[in-house]
Amino acid sequence: MAITRRQLLKSSALAAMTPALGATASLPAFTTAAQAQSASEPAWRHALSLFGDVKYPAGFKRFDYVNPEAPKGGVVRMFELGTFDNFNLVIDGLKGSLANGVQMTIETLTARSLDEPSTAYGQLAEAAAYPDDFSYVVYRLRGEAHWHDGKPVTPADVVFSFDALKKNSPMYSAYYQHIVKCEQVGDRDVKFSFDAVGNRELPTIVGEFPVLPKHWWEGTDAQGKQRDIAATTLEIPLGSGPYRIKEFIAGRSVVLERVPDYWGKDLPVSVGQNNLEQIRFEFFRDDTVGREAFKADQLDWFTERSGKQWSTAYDFPAVTEKRVIKEKFPNASSGRMQGYAFNLRRPLFADVRVRRAFNYAYDWEESDRQLSNGEYHRDGSYFDGIPEFMATGVPEGKELQILETLRDKVPAELFTTPYKNPVGGSAEASRANLREAGRLLKEAGFEVRDRKLVDLKGAPVSVEFLCQDQGDERGVLFYKPYLERLGMTVNVRTVDSVQYQNRLRSFDFDITTAGWGQSISPGNEQRDFFGSESADRPGSRNLPGIKNPAVDALINRIIYAKDRDELVASCKALDRVLLWSCYVVPQFAAGFQRAARWDRFSHPEPLPKYGISGFPNLWWWDAAKAAKTGGRS
């Protein structure tokens, strides 16, 4: 039932490997200057922070949380759910199914530190500068940066990549919509101009997009065919990062190999990382087969999505003998909402009372007990896991002032009643909730005839849940009988990952599981999540199709917040409006990542606060441990 990395803004594993979208805030940005400039020009900075001072000064050697003496070598085999048909990340979200691993072959202008919130240091770029009004930012590239073919990374590559992403990627076009121009302004300098002043996070989030080789994409493949940045491809792409794709089997596996002469191996943001010689991503159609492959020592690392399987499926000798380690890694870097999302483009879901009835029909407590052994808590916020932003009680203070300006556009209940999900868990509670669901449906104009729920025209109510795997399906099959007791016809359709992504892009579903990963610094990504302008844009993350002027106004407040207090109040207000609008039936949250591994790897102690497991980027092959596990050396 858990959402995949493609549905979240960032996944736990990927966040530890690469800079993540959305991990920024509408707060004062850059920090100490790397060198002084004239009074009329902004200072060059070695780091960008949205919380004030940075931890690491100019000229620092490495992050504190890495092991600079970590040995290089070893192979890790990792589980991936689904399949793939594309290596072109520019069109991820629009066409094809992107293979995991591609992200580790390319780089961004900056890289995140994992032991301080929302702070970035130079990767491809060595410095950046912007004025006090946040009207533009200039990034200066490192002179030594080069592609795997030896050619230098140039401002032309940056401009080409930015333009290609804005034109072809639904995610990046929304995220960077306020950046109106990208241009070369010096031998190694690139300037990004903004459409207005005061958008405090724009200078920082510019550093997050992947930089691609212009000369490669504008060239021809081995057959002499012109490459197309707007098309899917399984040609191994050229990168500049610490890994490159060595080989693959279409739809089944991708093998990355460490680049021995990687240009950036001695950068402060690279030392002690990228230690494994090979990273193999093995793709499986469902978790069950992947889990059995792990138990048979065909995989080294398995991220467990099912609470019940975590409790019951690991009773085998290697666990007892401590050759396999089970561990939960806390997630302090993000929050999320996951739920059954309604497609508001369908007339059935236009009435909030209908959507609320679906929530009353969902006995989450019993679902958690039966399917997950009580491993979870229920989502009660779009920022679940980040208490600072979670709407609680009734609005007060700055949040109330903000909501008062929107009183005629938001549900009246939110001013007087704390939002709470219905509570089940017993036969009596379930019956009471179903009665309330029936009352809401009747109030919305539906009635039961011959045990079938029908609308005002007498047409029966039928809904289809779109699922991408057996885990999703299992959760829906639990939910289904409750809805059928209300008289609905409920269909469950499970499709492969490519078809699933295609249907999401075209909004071809009634209800599906959706999720939104939130950072500790929300900002421009909220437009793509919930903004009206993204509701009808194919490939956007606004799967429900939310078009709500109050939501739009609150997103604008988040983006242009003048200080942390205003940001917090605006996020709470947005959370409250989204909850009371009932765009999803909330599911569950955990606040940690479950992972089982064959004990062949070691990691620095302690792991960084904002890195979750940090696997595989911070870990290394431990030959002594590996010798004790058997299987392979």
mmCIF file of N, CA and C in Angstrom, residues 518-584:
data_model
loop_
_atom_site.group_PDB
_atom_site.id
_atom_site.type_symbol
_atom_site.label_atom_id
_atom_site.label_comp_id
_atom_site.label_asym_id
_atom_site.label_seq_id
_atom_site.Cartn_x
_atom_site.Cartn_y
_atom_site.Cartn_z
ATOM 1 N N GLN A 518 6.758 16.120 1.882
ATOM 2 C CA GLN A 518 6.986 17.511 2.266
ATOM 3 C C GLN A 518 8.324 17.649 2.969
ATOM 4 N N SER A 519 9.022 18.713 2.679
ATOM 5 C CA SER A 519 10.295 18.975 3.324
ATOM 6 C C SER A 519 10.080 19.849 4.556
ATOM 7 N N ILE A 520 11.156 20.084 5.288
ATOM 8 C CA ILE A 520 11.070 20.969 6.442
ATOM 9 C C ILE A 520 11.066 22.434 6.018
ATOM 10 N N SER A 521 11.052 22.663 4.711
ATOM 11 C CA SER A 521 11.054 24.027 4.190
ATOM 12 C C SER A 521 10.185 24.106 2.938
ATOM 13 N N PRO A 522 8.879 24.079 3.056
ATOM 14 C CA PRO A 522 8.005 24.091 1.875
ATOM 15 C C PRO A 522 8.158 25.383 1.075
ATOM 16 N N GLY A 523 7.881 25.255 -0.227
ATOM 17 C CA GLY A 523 8.025 26.431 -1.083
ATOM 18 C C GLY A 523 7.339 26.263 -2.420
ATOM 19 N N ASN A 524 8.060 26.545 -3.501
ATOM 20 C CA ASN A 524 7.480 26.611 -4.845
ATOM 21 C C ASN A 524 6.860 25.304 -5.316
ATOM 22 N N GLU A 525 7.331 24.163 -4.779
ATOM 23 C CA GLU A 525 6.780 22.878 -5.212
ATOM 24 C C GLU A 525 5.298 22.731 -4.882
ATOM 25 N N GLN A 526 4.787 23.545 -3.944
ATOM 26 C CA GLN A 526 3.370 23.443 -3.569
ATOM 27 C C GLN A 526 2.451 23.767 -4.754
ATOM 28 N N ARG A 527 2.918 24.576 -5.681
ATOM 29 C CA ARG A 527 2.100 24.885 -6.861
ATOM 30 C C ARG A 527 1.836 23.618 -7.672
ATOM 31 N N ASP A 528 2.870 22.790 -7.823
ATOM 32 C CA ASP A 528 2.704 21.557 -8.588
ATOM 33 C C ASP A 528 1.891 20.540 -7.809
ATOM 34 N N PHE A 529 1.964 20.588 -6.490
ATOM 35 C CA PHE A 529 1.199 19.663 -5.653
ATOM 36 C C PHE A 529 -0.294 19.968 -5.697
ATOM 37 N N PHE A 530 -0.644 21.255 -5.463
ATOM 38 C CA PHE A 530 -2.031 21.593 -5.161
ATOM 39 C C PHE A 530 -2.566 22.816 -5.899
ATOM 40 N N GLY A 531 -1.763 23.470 -6.730
ATOM 41 C CA GLY A 531 -2.187 24.705 -7.370
ATOM 42 C C GLY A 531 -3.132 24.500 -8.535
ATOM 43 N N SER A 532 -4.031 25.436 -8.743
ATOM 44 C CA SER A 532 -5.029 25.336 -9.816
ATOM 45 C C SER A 532 -4.380 25.203 -11.186
ATOM 46 N N GLU A 533 -3.259 25.913 -11.394
ATOM 47 C CA GLU A 533 -2.628 25.901 -12.706
ATOM 48 C C GLU A 533 -2.066 24.536 -13.083
ATOM 49 N N SER A 534 -1.836 23.666 -12.099
ATOM 50 C CA SER A 534 -1.295 22.331 -12.388
ATOM 51 C C SER A 534 -2.375 21.268 -12.502
ATOM 52 N N ALA A 535 -3.624 21.638 -12.231
ATOM 53 C CA ALA A 535 -4.699 20.646 -12.148
ATOM 54 C C ALA A 535 -4.926 19.900 -13.455
ATOM 55 N N ASP A 536 -4.743 20.571 -14.573
ATOM 56 C CA ASP A 536 -5.012 19.951 -15.873
ATOM 57 C C ASP A 536 -3.750 19.756 -16.703
ATOM 58 N N ARG A 537 -2.598 19.904 -16.095
ATOM 59 C CA ARG A 537 -1.342 19.733 -16.811
ATOM 60 C C ARG A 537 -0.891 18.283 -16.732
ATOM 61 N N PRO A 538 -0.847 17.566 -17.862
ATOM 62 C CA PRO A 538 -0.453 16.155 -17.827
ATOM 63 C C PRO A 538 0.880 15.954 -17.128
ATOM 64 N N GLY A 539 0.932 14.979 -16.240
ATOM 65 C CA GLY A 539 2.154 14.668 -15.530
ATOM 66 C C GLY A 539 2.357 15.446 -14.249
ATOM 67 N N SER A 540 1.450 16.357 -13.917
ATOM 68 C CA SER A 540 1.624 17.122 -12.685
ATOM 69 C C SER A 540 1.345 16.227 -11.479
ATOM 70 N N ARG A 541 1.768 16.708 -10.311
ATOM 71 C CA ARG A 541 1.526 15.949 -9.085
ATOM 72 C C ARG A 541 0.225 16.345 -8.400
ATOM 73 N N ASN A 542 -0.530 17.216 -9.035
ATOM 74 C CA ASN A 542 -1.863 17.560 -8.541
ATOM 75 C C ASN A 542 -2.849 16.524 -9.058
ATOM 76 N N LEU A 543 -2.687 15.278 -8.592
ATOM 77 C CA LEU A 543 -3.521 14.191 -9.104
ATOM 78 C C LEU A 543 -5.007 14.406 -8.853
ATOM 79 N N PRO A 544 -5.419 14.932 -7.696
ATOM 80 C CA PRO A 544 -6.861 15.123 -7.512
ATOM 81 C C PRO A 544 -7.466 16.152 -8.462
ATOM 82 N N GLY A 545 -6.638 17.069 -8.996
ATOM 83 C CA GLY A 545 -7.182 18.141 -9.835
ATOM 84 C C GLY A 545 -7.746 19.269 -9.000
ATOM 85 N N ILE A 546 -7.043 19.651 -7.946
ATOM 86 C CA ILE A 546 -7.510 20.692 -7.031
ATOM 87 C C ILE A 546 -7.475 22.049 -7.722
ATOM 88 N N LYS A 547 -8.613 22.725 -7.723
ATOM 89 C CA LYS A 547 -8.720 24.095 -8.215
ATOM 90 C C LYS A 547 -9.463 24.891 -7.156
ATOM 91 N N ASN A 548 -8.707 25.477 -6.247
ATOM 92 C CA ASN A 548 -9.287 26.116 -5.079
ATOM 93 C C ASN A 548 -8.581 27.453 -4.871
ATOM 94 N N PRO A 549 -9.306 28.572 -5.025
ATOM 95 C CA PRO A 549 -8.656 29.891 -4.895
ATOM 96 C C PRO A 549 -8.034 30.110 -3.525
ATOM 97 N N ALA A 550 -8.600 29.524 -2.482
ATOM 98 C CA ALA A 550 -8.021 29.670 -1.147
ATOM 99 C C ALA A 550 -6.687 28.941 -1.073
ATOM 100 N N VAL A 551 -6.628 27.759 -1.657
ATOM 101 C CA VAL A 551 -5.370 27.005 -1.689
ATOM 102 C C VAL A 551 -4.321 27.787 -2.473
ATOM 103 N N ASP A 552 -4.710 28.347 -3.600
ATOM 104 C CA ASP A 552 -3.768 29.138 -4.400
ATOM 105 C C ASP A 552 -3.224 30.322 -3.602
ATOM 106 N N ALA A 553 -4.089 30.995 -2.879
ATOM 107 C CA ALA A 553 -3.667 32.152 -2.094
ATOM 108 C C ALA A 553 -2.699 31.749 -0.992
ATOM 109 N N LEU A 554 -2.941 30.605 -0.373
ATOM 110 C CA LEU A 554 -2.070 30.150 0.710
ATOM 111 C C LEU A 554 -0.716 29.681 0.173
ATOM 112 N N ILE A 555 -0.727 29.059 -0.989
ATOM 113 C CA ILE A 555 0.546 28.680 -1.617
ATOM 114 C C ILE A 555 1.377 29.922 -1.895
ATOM 115 N N ASN A 556 0.712 30.958 -2.366
ATOM 116 C CA ASN A 556 1.426 32.201 -2.657
ATOM 117 C C ASN A 556 2.035 32.782 -1.379
ATOM 118 N N ARG A 557 1.310 32.685 -0.289
ATOM 119 C CA ARG A 557 1.831 33.180 0.992
ATOM 120 C C ARG A 557 3.056 32.380 1.427
ATOM 121 N N ILE A 558 3.021 31.071 1.203
ATOM 122 C CA ILE A 558 4.162 30.231 1.570
ATOM 123 C C ILE A 558 5.396 30.636 0.773
ATOM 124 N N ILE A 559 5.215 30.806 -0.516
ATOM 125 C CA ILE A 559 6.351 31.115 -1.386
ATOM 126 C C ILE A 559 6.957 32.478 -1.061
ATOM 127 N N TYR A 560 6.108 33.446 -0.730
ATOM 128 C CA TYR A 560 6.599 34.807 -0.496
ATOM 129 C C TYR A 560 6.623 35.177 0.987
ATOM 130 N N ALA A 561 6.630 34.177 1.867
ATOM 131 C CA ALA A 561 6.709 34.455 3.303
ATOM 132 C C ALA A 561 7.955 35.267 3.620
ATOM 133 N N LYS A 562 7.811 36.258 4.476
ATOM 134 C CA LYS A 562 8.928 37.154 4.794
ATOM 135 C C LYS A 562 9.786 36.637 5.940
ATOM 136 N N ASP A 563 9.257 35.710 6.732
ATOM 137 C CA ASP A 563 10.025 35.158 7.839
ATOM 138 C C ASP A 563 9.470 33.778 8.180
ATOM 139 N N ARG A 564 10.147 33.110 9.095
ATOM 140 C CA ARG A 564 9.769 31.746 9.456
ATOM 141 C C ARG A 564 8.374 31.689 10.076
ATOM 142 N N ASP A 565 8.027 32.672 10.904
ATOM 143 C CA ASP A 565 6.709 32.670 11.539
ATOM 144 C C ASP A 565 5.593 32.716 10.504
ATOM 145 N N GLU A 566 5.771 33.533 9.485
ATOM 146 C CA GLU A 566 4.750 33.616 8.437
ATOM 147 C C GLU A 566 4.693 32.329 7.629
ATOM 148 N N LEU A 567 5.852 31.716 7.388
ATOM 149 C CA LEU A 567 5.883 30.444 6.673
ATOM 150 C C LEU A 567 5.133 29.370 7.451
ATOM 151 N N VAL A 568 5.395 29.281 8.752
ATOM 152 C CA VAL A 568 4.745 28.259 9.584
ATOM 153 C C VAL A 568 3.238 28.471 9.613
ATOM 154 N N ALA A 569 2.811 29.693 9.826
ATOM 155 C CA ALA A 569 1.375 29.978 9.887
ATOM 156 C C ALA A 569 0.699 29.682 8.558
ATOM 157 N N SER A 570 1.356 30.007 7.454
ATOM 158 C CA SER A 570 0.775 29.768 6.129
ATOM 159 C C SER A 570 0.668 28.278 5.842
ATOM 160 N N CYS A 571 1.678 27.507 6.254
ATOM 161 C CA CYS A 571 1.630 26.051 6.059
ATOM 162 C C CYS A 571 0.514 25.425 6.887
ATOM 163 N N LYS A 572 0.353 25.873 8.117
ATOM 164 C CA LYS A 572 -0.738 25.355 8.943
ATOM 165 C C LYS A 572 -2.092 25.667 8.309
ATOM 166 N N ALA A 573 -2.223 26.879 7.796
ATOM 167 C CA ALA A 573 -3.484 27.258 7.155
ATOM 168 C C ALA A 573 -3.746 26.409 5.918
ATOM 169 N N LEU A 574 -2.714 26.186 5.108
ATOM 170 C CA LEU A 574 -2.877 25.333 3.932
ATOM 171 C C LEU A 574 -3.261 23.922 4.337
ATOM 172 N N ASP A 575 -2.577 23.399 5.330
ATOM 173 C CA ASP A 575 -2.886 22.058 5.820
ATOM 174 C C ASP A 575 -4.351 21.960 6.232
ATOM 175 N N ARG A 576 -4.824 22.936 6.961
ATOM 176 C CA ARG A 576 -6.192 22.912 7.472
ATOM 177 C C ARG A 576 -7.220 22.963 6.335
ATOM 178 N N VAL A 577 -6.964 23.803 5.348
ATOM 179 C CA VAL A 577 -7.904 23.914 4.221
ATOM 180 C C VAL A 577 -7.922 22.628 3.400
ATOM 181 N N LEU A 578 -6.759 22.048 3.146
ATOM 182 C CA LEU A 578 -6.701 20.797 2.392
ATOM 183 C C LEU A 578 -7.429 19.676 3.133
ATOM 184 N N LEU A 579 -7.227 19.582 4.448
ATOM 185 C CA LEU A 579 -7.880 18.526 5.231
ATOM 186 C C LEU A 579 -9.402 18.664 5.195
ATOM 187 N N TRP A 580 -9.895 19.869 5.430
ATOM 188 C CA TRP A 580 -11.347 20.065 5.469
ATOM 189 C C TRP A 580 -11.989 19.977 4.085
ATOM 190 N N SER A 581 -11.183 20.096 3.042
ATOM 191 C CA SER A 581 -11.728 19.955 1.683
ATOM 192 C C SER A 581 -11.843 18.496 1.265
ATOM 193 N N CYS A 582 -11.253 17.573 2.042
ATOM 194 C CA CYS A 582 -11.433 16.125 1.847
ATOM 195 C C CYS A 582 -11.049 15.669 0.440
ATOM 196 N N TYR A 583 -9.864 16.057 0.000
ATOM 197 C CA TYR A 583 -9.404 15.647 -1.318
ATOM 198 C C TYR A 583 -8.892 14.203 -1.342
ATOM 199 N N VAL A 584 -8.592 13.672 -0.193
ATOM 200 C CA VAL A 584 -8.137 12.282 -0.089
ATOM 201 C C VAL A 584 -8.773 11.637 1.130
#
